[in-house]
Amino acid sequence: MNISYDLLRRYVATDLTPDEVATALTSIGLEVGGVEEVESIPGGLKGLVIGRVLTCEVHANSDHLHVTTVDIGGEAPLQIVCGAPNVAAGKAVVVATLGTVLGSGDETFTIKKSKIRGVESFGMLCSEVEIGVGHDDSGIILLDADSVQVGTPAAEYFGVSSDMVIEVDITPNRVDATSHYGVARDLAAYLTQRGKPTVATLPEVIASPEGACPLPVSIEVDPTLCPRFEGLVIRGLKVTESPDWLRHTLETLGLRPINNVVDVTNFVLHEFGQPLHAYDLEKTAGALSVKLAGERKMTLLDKSEVTLSDRDLVIASKTGEPLCVGGVMGGLDSGTTETTTDIFLEAANFNATSVRKTARRLGVNSDSSFRFERGLDPNRTTWALLRAASLILELCPGSYIDGGRFDHYPVQAEPYAVELSLSRMDSLIGKVIPRDEVERILRSLEIEIVSQSGDLWSLRVPRYRIDVTREADVIEEVMRIYGYNNIELSGYIHANLSAKGPVDRAYSRRLLLSEQLTGAGFNELLNNSLSSEAYYEGLTSYPQEKLVQLVNPLSGELNVLRQTLLFGGLSAISRNLRRQQKSFYYYEWGNCYMAAPEVEKSTATTLAGYRETQYLGLWIAGERVQNSWVHPDEPASPFELKAHILHLLERLGVGERSLKAEFVELDIFSGKGYAYRTFDGKEIAVLGQVKPALLAKWDIDLPVYYASVNWELLNRLADRTKVEITELPKFPVVRRDLSLLINAETTFAELAEVARRTEKKLLKDCTLFDVYEGKNLPAGKKSYALSFYLQDTERTMSDKQIDAIMAKIRKSLEDTFGAELR
């Protein structure tokens, strides 16, 4: 939020510089992002002076250029070539001297000595548009030579002023500071604490309507979503451009002036923090109703068309046509225009939750919704209404208030009652702050001390401080103004060292695997856990009915919590593919979410009915080797991905033999996926090639291989794994090979599993080194060549022992799979 330094000092008297104000605000919790000078005319007219045209002659080589001599109060007149049709001798003009920088926005140019069609030019005569003082570009600015002094800086002549804008980063709980007066109130407390007693003050209001709401407008209010609704009628308006002071103030704050009525409402909003709206009285048709909209369309002030629902609060005319979305934005056709003569001026308080939901659902973020959705004090609408009415009456001579002030306020919002224990405060702060100082801080924050009974103080906190409702909140306020830097450390720091727990071990393992993957050439991803429901349409492996829906989605594309990490990785591949990348090796750690009615509160650490699980995702695609002089280009393959998964398992001590490998059917993969499960059926990892239909949604035209690892299950397996140091074996490993003819559907994993069960002690490994399918083999058959590695750690194995083991393995494979020796 932008705060004008000059405007701020209207509400709090201070001699602090802008930078000192920024430091003070940051120290009390209103963090300042920066301080920037803003000039009423961009550039400040630097380098521009008032000159007098002495001579003006037609250029010898042009029919539209003129060669002039201009006196700017220097030692000699300047020769300037000018193309404006209205240049003439004897006129006072605005001259841009050499070195002056002119331009608009980001486009600038510097005035340099030049030669125009053979004639030297030492400056430039300027139009209104070129220096930012008007919109006329038909010719140069001509001034009365008798009323202006030659050599006068243009900044002085045009009354250029500057202001310092302080950018304050408002946290969601500090809606009370979303105005100049709110910031002034905090600054006054800061100054009072530092020995400069100061009180923030508001200007007086002159409008004082009495009586009931005028008869031309009847008003009905739904009190459930609108705690307070105030308004009055002003007639006899002349809607015109705002005066300079108001336009410059709004421009300094980064706002675009519109007209005197609308500008007043925007000014009061930034002055006091209470949104207002001015309705063209004719558009109300004599009645207003604050109610739920129902299903209908509406065009807002920003010209966007939105679809309202029965959950959106609107202010409607007598005909039922919505004129404004309550707390969000007005309608395009109900606002104040140049033809407006009578208005209904509204200052209301709307339910914060309702405004927030409506603003998110409509995708609208306005200055009003920014404040309303954080919670405003309904007691502060009256001053804002009367302040705006006073300014409008002042800026529109002849206007008047017709009737009284309508005020619907059925339930009075009372201050928050808080009990403060001084001993509790001392304990939390870690220091005893003198009681008179505590009292001074509380009073400077407008917190009323109702009674002081020994250690216990009874307080009444203003309603506008919606974040100060508990004892701890009051203590935080005291610390904030007293100064965190003024609370000394005790000089003794307590430390507690404990053994590694399950969380520490899991983190260490995760770091270990991340380092391994990074060393293998992978890059880590960090994607949003919010996802789009559209990604899951038609999937059975991640069904839509198990998606965790967001009640208040940020947008239509981020309306559910992700069930899988897959889609985040595909987005990253698509983005980098468009940027001409050719190799994609990614991994990501992240939580996935699923609606799971079987999860009960008694057994879950998360909300009942939902499951949250941490996964590790791996993606490989594109070129494994590219542009190498020692190796031909080689694409990524699913076998490479499988190797990375096995390396991760081995790094944690979870051997491949401790898991069951099998093919699985998943609709995210082309063909079959490959899964590693525990022997009791829990899936540790699954991998495969992503289906082209999914890749097409991200415009990916190359194969992508994806693996998903259930980190929570794998981590538990690693916890149960004991790592033991053993002596290197003294006796050799023996290798024996078998070439087998088997059925085409039999997998190597199944053969290896049977072999390991057959010889559990001496069989150390089993590998596949050749596969053949095709010519000279019976239909439905294939040939596997397997290597078996045998070792006895106690003695050298004899041929007889080896042959017996191999015969036993061979028989098991024949009996189980009908394998034949080739």
mmCIF file of N, CA and C in Angstrom, residues 187-262:
data_model
loop_
_atom_site.group_PDB
_atom_site.id
_atom_site.type_symbol
_atom_site.label_atom_id
_atom_site.label_comp_id
_atom_site.label_asym_id
_atom_site.label_seq_id
_atom_site.Cartn_x
_atom_site.Cartn_y
_atom_site.Cartn_z
ATOM 1 N N LEU A 187 2.073 5.541 14.033
ATOM 2 C CA LEU A 187 3.243 6.413 14.127
ATOM 3 C C LEU A 187 3.143 7.322 15.350
ATOM 4 N N ALA A 188 1.931 7.778 15.669
ATOM 5 C CA ALA A 188 1.742 8.610 16.859
ATOM 6 C C ALA A 188 2.091 7.828 18.128
ATOM 7 N N ALA A 189 1.693 6.557 18.188
ATOM 8 C CA ALA A 189 2.045 5.723 19.342
ATOM 9 C C ALA A 189 3.557 5.559 19.450
ATOM 10 N N TYR A 190 4.226 5.376 18.299
ATOM 11 C CA TYR A 190 5.699 5.257 18.278
ATOM 12 C C TYR A 190 6.339 6.531 18.820
ATOM 13 N N LEU A 191 5.865 7.690 18.357
ATOM 14 C CA LEU A 191 6.449 8.961 18.796
ATOM 15 C C LEU A 191 6.195 9.206 20.276
ATOM 16 N N THR A 192 4.997 8.862 20.737
ATOM 17 C CA THR A 192 4.672 9.042 22.156
ATOM 18 C C THR A 192 5.583 8.202 23.030
ATOM 19 N N GLN A 193 5.845 6.976 22.620
ATOM 20 C CA GLN A 193 6.721 6.092 23.389
ATOM 21 C C GLN A 193 8.142 6.632 23.449
ATOM 22 N N ARG A 194 8.548 7.397 22.473
ATOM 23 C CA ARG A 194 9.916 7.920 22.415
ATOM 24 C C ARG A 194 10.012 9.362 22.869
ATOM 25 N N GLY A 195 9.077 9.768 23.734
ATOM 26 C CA GLY A 195 9.173 11.059 24.396
ATOM 27 C C GLY A 195 8.607 12.237 23.628
ATOM 28 N N LYS A 196 7.838 11.984 22.553
ATOM 29 C CA LYS A 196 7.220 13.064 21.789
ATOM 30 C C LYS A 196 5.717 12.826 21.748
ATOM 31 N N PRO A 197 5.015 13.158 22.842
ATOM 32 C CA PRO A 197 3.574 12.869 22.904
ATOM 33 C C PRO A 197 2.828 13.436 21.694
ATOM 34 N N THR A 198 2.174 12.551 20.960
ATOM 35 C CA THR A 198 1.501 12.920 19.716
ATOM 36 C C THR A 198 0.199 12.130 19.606
ATOM 37 N N VAL A 199 -0.793 12.760 18.996
ATOM 38 C CA VAL A 199 -2.072 12.094 18.756
ATOM 39 C C VAL A 199 -2.444 12.278 17.296
ATOM 40 N N ALA A 200 -2.851 11.206 16.647
ATOM 41 C CA ALA A 200 -3.322 11.292 15.268
ATOM 42 C C ALA A 200 -4.705 11.930 15.265
ATOM 43 N N THR A 201 -4.927 12.878 14.356
ATOM 44 C CA THR A 201 -6.202 13.596 14.297
ATOM 45 C C THR A 201 -6.790 13.513 12.905
ATOM 46 N N LEU A 202 -8.123 13.613 12.845
ATOM 47 C CA LEU A 202 -8.848 13.618 11.592
ATOM 48 C C LEU A 202 -9.425 15.005 11.338
ATOM 49 N N PRO A 203 -9.560 15.397 10.076
ATOM 50 C CA PRO A 203 -10.170 16.704 9.787
ATOM 51 C C PRO A 203 -11.648 16.732 10.185
ATOM 52 N N GLU A 204 -12.166 17.940 10.443
ATOM 53 C CA GLU A 204 -13.571 18.079 10.808
ATOM 54 C C GLU A 204 -14.455 17.890 9.583
ATOM 55 N N VAL A 205 -15.671 17.440 9.831
ATOM 56 C CA VAL A 205 -16.650 17.284 8.749
ATOM 57 C C VAL A 205 -17.746 18.318 8.937
ATOM 58 N N ILE A 206 -18.256 18.830 7.835
ATOM 59 C CA ILE A 206 -19.284 19.878 7.912
ATOM 60 C C ILE A 206 -20.675 19.339 7.635
ATOM 61 N N ALA A 207 -20.759 18.202 6.969
ATOM 62 C CA ALA A 207 -22.074 17.634 6.655
ATOM 63 C C ALA A 207 -22.682 17.036 7.915
ATOM 64 N N SER A 208 -23.927 17.427 8.197
ATOM 65 C CA SER A 208 -24.585 16.898 9.399
ATOM 66 C C SER A 208 -26.068 16.700 9.139
ATOM 67 N N PRO A 209 -26.424 15.732 8.309
ATOM 68 C CA PRO A 209 -27.844 15.490 8.007
ATOM 69 C C PRO A 209 -28.585 14.978 9.233
ATOM 70 N N GLU A 210 -29.825 15.318 9.329
ATOM 71 C CA GLU A 210 -30.657 14.869 10.435
ATOM 72 C C GLU A 210 -31.911 14.213 9.890
ATOM 73 N N GLY A 211 -32.524 13.410 10.728
ATOM 74 C CA GLY A 211 -33.806 12.843 10.359
ATOM 75 C C GLY A 211 -33.689 11.528 9.634
ATOM 76 N N ALA A 212 -34.794 11.086 9.029
ATOM 77 C CA ALA A 212 -34.866 9.781 8.371
ATOM 78 C C ALA A 212 -34.381 9.890 6.931
ATOM 79 N N CYS A 213 -34.230 8.741 6.298
ATOM 80 C CA CYS A 213 -33.806 8.691 4.901
ATOM 81 C C CYS A 213 -34.865 9.363 4.024
ATOM 82 N N PRO A 214 -34.447 10.160 3.025
ATOM 83 C CA PRO A 214 -35.425 10.837 2.172
ATOM 84 C C PRO A 214 -36.355 9.853 1.479
ATOM 85 N N LEU A 215 -37.573 10.292 1.293
ATOM 86 C CA LEU A 215 -38.599 9.428 0.722
ATOM 87 C C LEU A 215 -38.291 8.883 -0.660
ATOM 88 N N PRO A 216 -37.585 9.639 -1.547
ATOM 89 C CA PRO A 216 -37.356 9.080 -2.892
ATOM 90 C C PRO A 216 -36.607 7.750 -2.888
ATOM 91 N N VAL A 217 -35.937 7.414 -1.814
ATOM 92 C CA VAL A 217 -35.180 6.161 -1.778
ATOM 93 C C VAL A 217 -35.625 5.350 -0.559
ATOM 94 N N SER A 218 -36.244 4.217 -0.816
ATOM 95 C CA SER A 218 -36.539 3.279 0.265
ATOM 96 C C SER A 218 -35.477 2.187 0.246
ATOM 97 N N ILE A 219 -35.072 1.710 1.423
ATOM 98 C CA ILE A 219 -33.944 0.781 1.506
ATOM 99 C C ILE A 219 -34.322 -0.422 2.365
ATOM 100 N N GLU A 220 -34.019 -1.621 1.836
ATOM 101 C CA GLU A 220 -34.182 -2.867 2.583
ATOM 102 C C GLU A 220 -32.829 -3.554 2.670
ATOM 103 N N VAL A 221 -32.486 -4.048 3.868
ATOM 104 C CA VAL A 221 -31.149 -4.611 4.089
ATOM 105 C C VAL A 221 -31.261 -6.001 4.690
ATOM 106 N N ASP A 222 -30.491 -6.952 4.119
ATOM 107 C CA ASP A 222 -30.360 -8.296 4.696
ATOM 108 C C ASP A 222 -29.278 -8.224 5.776
ATOM 109 N N PRO A 223 -29.637 -8.297 7.058
ATOM 110 C CA PRO A 223 -28.646 -8.070 8.128
ATOM 111 C C PRO A 223 -27.639 -9.202 8.296
ATOM 112 N N THR A 224 -27.888 -10.377 7.700
ATOM 113 C CA THR A 224 -26.976 -11.507 7.931
ATOM 114 C C THR A 224 -25.616 -11.266 7.294
ATOM 115 N N LEU A 225 -25.584 -10.642 6.118
ATOM 116 C CA LEU A 225 -24.327 -10.405 5.422
ATOM 117 C C LEU A 225 -23.951 -8.931 5.353
ATOM 118 N N CYS A 226 -24.791 -8.064 5.942
ATOM 119 C CA CYS A 226 -24.503 -6.623 5.953
ATOM 120 C C CYS A 226 -24.807 -6.077 7.345
ATOM 121 N N PRO A 227 -23.825 -6.110 8.261
ATOM 122 C CA PRO A 227 -24.072 -5.644 9.634
ATOM 123 C C PRO A 227 -24.492 -4.176 9.713
ATOM 124 N N ARG A 228 -23.993 -3.355 8.772
ATOM 125 C CA ARG A 228 -24.364 -1.936 8.820
ATOM 126 C C ARG A 228 -24.419 -1.374 7.403
ATOM 127 N N PHE A 229 -25.441 -0.519 7.168
ATOM 128 C CA PHE A 229 -25.597 0.112 5.859
ATOM 129 C C PHE A 229 -26.056 1.545 6.092
ATOM 130 N N GLU A 230 -25.203 2.486 5.701
ATOM 131 C CA GLU A 230 -25.501 3.909 5.861
ATOM 132 C C GLU A 230 -25.523 4.579 4.501
ATOM 133 N N GLY A 231 -26.261 5.684 4.424
ATOM 134 C CA GLY A 231 -26.265 6.425 3.181
ATOM 135 C C GLY A 231 -27.041 7.714 3.287
ATOM 136 N N LEU A 232 -26.824 8.585 2.319
ATOM 137 C CA LEU A 232 -27.570 9.845 2.231
ATOM 138 C C LEU A 232 -27.641 10.278 0.771
ATOM 139 N N VAL A 233 -28.569 11.194 0.501
ATOM 140 C CA VAL A 233 -28.789 11.677 -0.858
ATOM 141 C C VAL A 233 -28.224 13.081 -0.992
ATOM 142 N N ILE A 234 -27.450 13.302 -2.055
ATOM 143 C CA ILE A 234 -26.931 14.639 -2.365
ATOM 144 C C ILE A 234 -27.455 15.022 -3.744
ATOM 145 N N ARG A 235 -28.067 16.221 -3.813
ATOM 146 C CA ARG A 235 -28.652 16.696 -5.060
ATOM 147 C C ARG A 235 -27.923 17.944 -5.561
ATOM 148 N N GLY A 236 -28.187 18.279 -6.821
ATOM 149 C CA GLY A 236 -27.653 19.504 -7.403
ATOM 150 C C GLY A 236 -26.173 19.431 -7.729
ATOM 151 N N LEU A 237 -25.687 18.251 -8.067
ATOM 152 C CA LEU A 237 -24.262 18.087 -8.346
ATOM 153 C C LEU A 237 -23.917 18.553 -9.756
ATOM 154 N N LYS A 238 -22.675 18.976 -9.906
ATOM 155 C CA LYS A 238 -22.099 19.183 -11.218
ATOM 156 C C LYS A 238 -20.823 18.362 -11.268
ATOM 157 N N VAL A 239 -20.905 17.235 -11.962
ATOM 158 C CA VAL A 239 -19.779 16.292 -11.991
ATOM 159 C C VAL A 239 -18.769 16.775 -13.021
ATOM 160 N N THR A 240 -17.579 17.105 -12.553
ATOM 161 C CA THR A 240 -16.521 17.616 -13.427
ATOM 162 C C THR A 240 -15.187 16.980 -13.039
ATOM 163 N N GLU A 241 -14.140 17.487 -13.655
ATOM 164 C CA GLU A 241 -12.795 17.051 -13.299
ATOM 165 C C GLU A 241 -12.454 17.554 -11.901
ATOM 166 N N SER A 242 -11.718 16.781 -11.154
ATOM 167 C CA SER A 242 -11.343 17.143 -9.793
ATOM 168 C C SER A 242 -10.326 18.275 -9.793
ATOM 169 N N PRO A 243 -10.247 19.024 -8.698
ATOM 170 C CA PRO A 243 -9.228 20.068 -8.598
ATOM 171 C C PRO A 243 -7.825 19.459 -8.557
ATOM 172 N N ASP A 244 -6.820 20.315 -8.798
ATOM 173 C CA ASP A 244 -5.439 19.834 -8.890
ATOM 174 C C ASP A 244 -5.007 19.080 -7.643
ATOM 175 N N TRP A 245 -5.351 19.592 -6.447
ATOM 176 C CA TRP A 245 -4.844 18.956 -5.216
ATOM 177 C C TRP A 245 -5.337 17.516 -5.094
ATOM 178 N N LEU A 246 -6.605 17.300 -5.509
ATOM 179 C CA LEU A 246 -7.174 15.950 -5.388
ATOM 180 C C LEU A 246 -6.599 15.028 -6.462
ATOM 181 N N ARG A 247 -6.483 15.540 -7.683
ATOM 182 C CA ARG A 247 -5.923 14.713 -8.756
ATOM 183 C C ARG A 247 -4.474 14.335 -8.451
ATOM 184 N N HIS A 248 -3.679 15.309 -8.007
ATOM 185 C CA HIS A 248 -2.274 15.036 -7.722
ATOM 186 C C HIS A 248 -2.121 14.048 -6.568
ATOM 187 N N THR A 249 -2.998 14.167 -5.563
ATOM 188 C CA THR A 249 -2.931 13.230 -4.434
ATOM 189 C C THR A 249 -3.193 11.799 -4.897
ATOM 190 N N LEU A 250 -4.230 11.616 -5.700
ATOM 191 C CA LEU A 250 -4.556 10.272 -6.185
ATOM 192 C C LEU A 250 -3.456 9.734 -7.098
ATOM 193 N N GLU A 251 -2.926 10.585 -7.971
ATOM 194 C CA GLU A 251 -1.856 10.147 -8.867
ATOM 195 C C GLU A 251 -0.612 9.756 -8.081
ATOM 196 N N THR A 252 -0.336 10.478 -7.010
ATOM 197 C CA THR A 252 0.803 10.132 -6.158
ATOM 198 C C THR A 252 0.634 8.739 -5.565
ATOM 199 N N LEU A 253 -0.610 8.377 -5.238
ATOM 200 C CA LEU A 253 -0.886 7.061 -4.651
ATOM 201 C C LEU A 253 -1.010 5.964 -5.710
ATOM 202 N N GLY A 254 -0.863 6.355 -6.987
ATOM 203 C CA GLY A 254 -0.935 5.368 -8.059
ATOM 204 C C GLY A 254 -2.334 5.133 -8.576
ATOM 205 N N LEU A 255 -3.263 6.072 -8.323
ATOM 206 C CA LEU A 255 -4.648 5.928 -8.769
ATOM 207 C C LEU A 255 -4.927 6.866 -9.935
ATOM 208 N N ARG A 256 -5.894 6.493 -10.767
ATOM 209 C CA ARG A 256 -6.273 7.318 -11.921
ATOM 210 C C ARG A 256 -7.486 8.155 -11.560
ATOM 211 N N PRO A 257 -7.367 9.492 -11.618
ATOM 212 C CA PRO A 257 -8.529 10.340 -11.343
ATOM 213 C C PRO A 257 -9.630 10.114 -12.375
ATOM 214 N N ILE A 258 -10.904 10.193 -11.930
ATOM 215 C CA ILE A 258 -12.040 9.952 -12.831
ATOM 216 C C ILE A 258 -12.928 11.189 -12.889
ATOM 217 N N ASN A 259 -13.558 11.535 -11.791
ATOM 218 C CA ASN A 259 -14.305 12.791 -11.678
ATOM 219 C C ASN A 259 -14.369 13.172 -10.208
ATOM 220 N N ASN A 260 -14.881 14.365 -9.920
ATOM 221 C CA ASN A 260 -14.788 14.869 -8.551
ATOM 222 C C ASN A 260 -15.525 14.003 -7.532
ATOM 223 N N VAL A 261 -16.639 13.388 -7.900
ATOM 224 C CA VAL A 261 -17.387 12.562 -6.947
ATOM 225 C C VAL A 261 -16.667 11.238 -6.697
ATOM 226 N N VAL A 262 -16.323 10.530 -7.760
ATOM 227 C CA VAL A 262 -15.627 9.248 -7.605
ATOM 228 C C VAL A 262 -14.277 9.451 -6.938
#
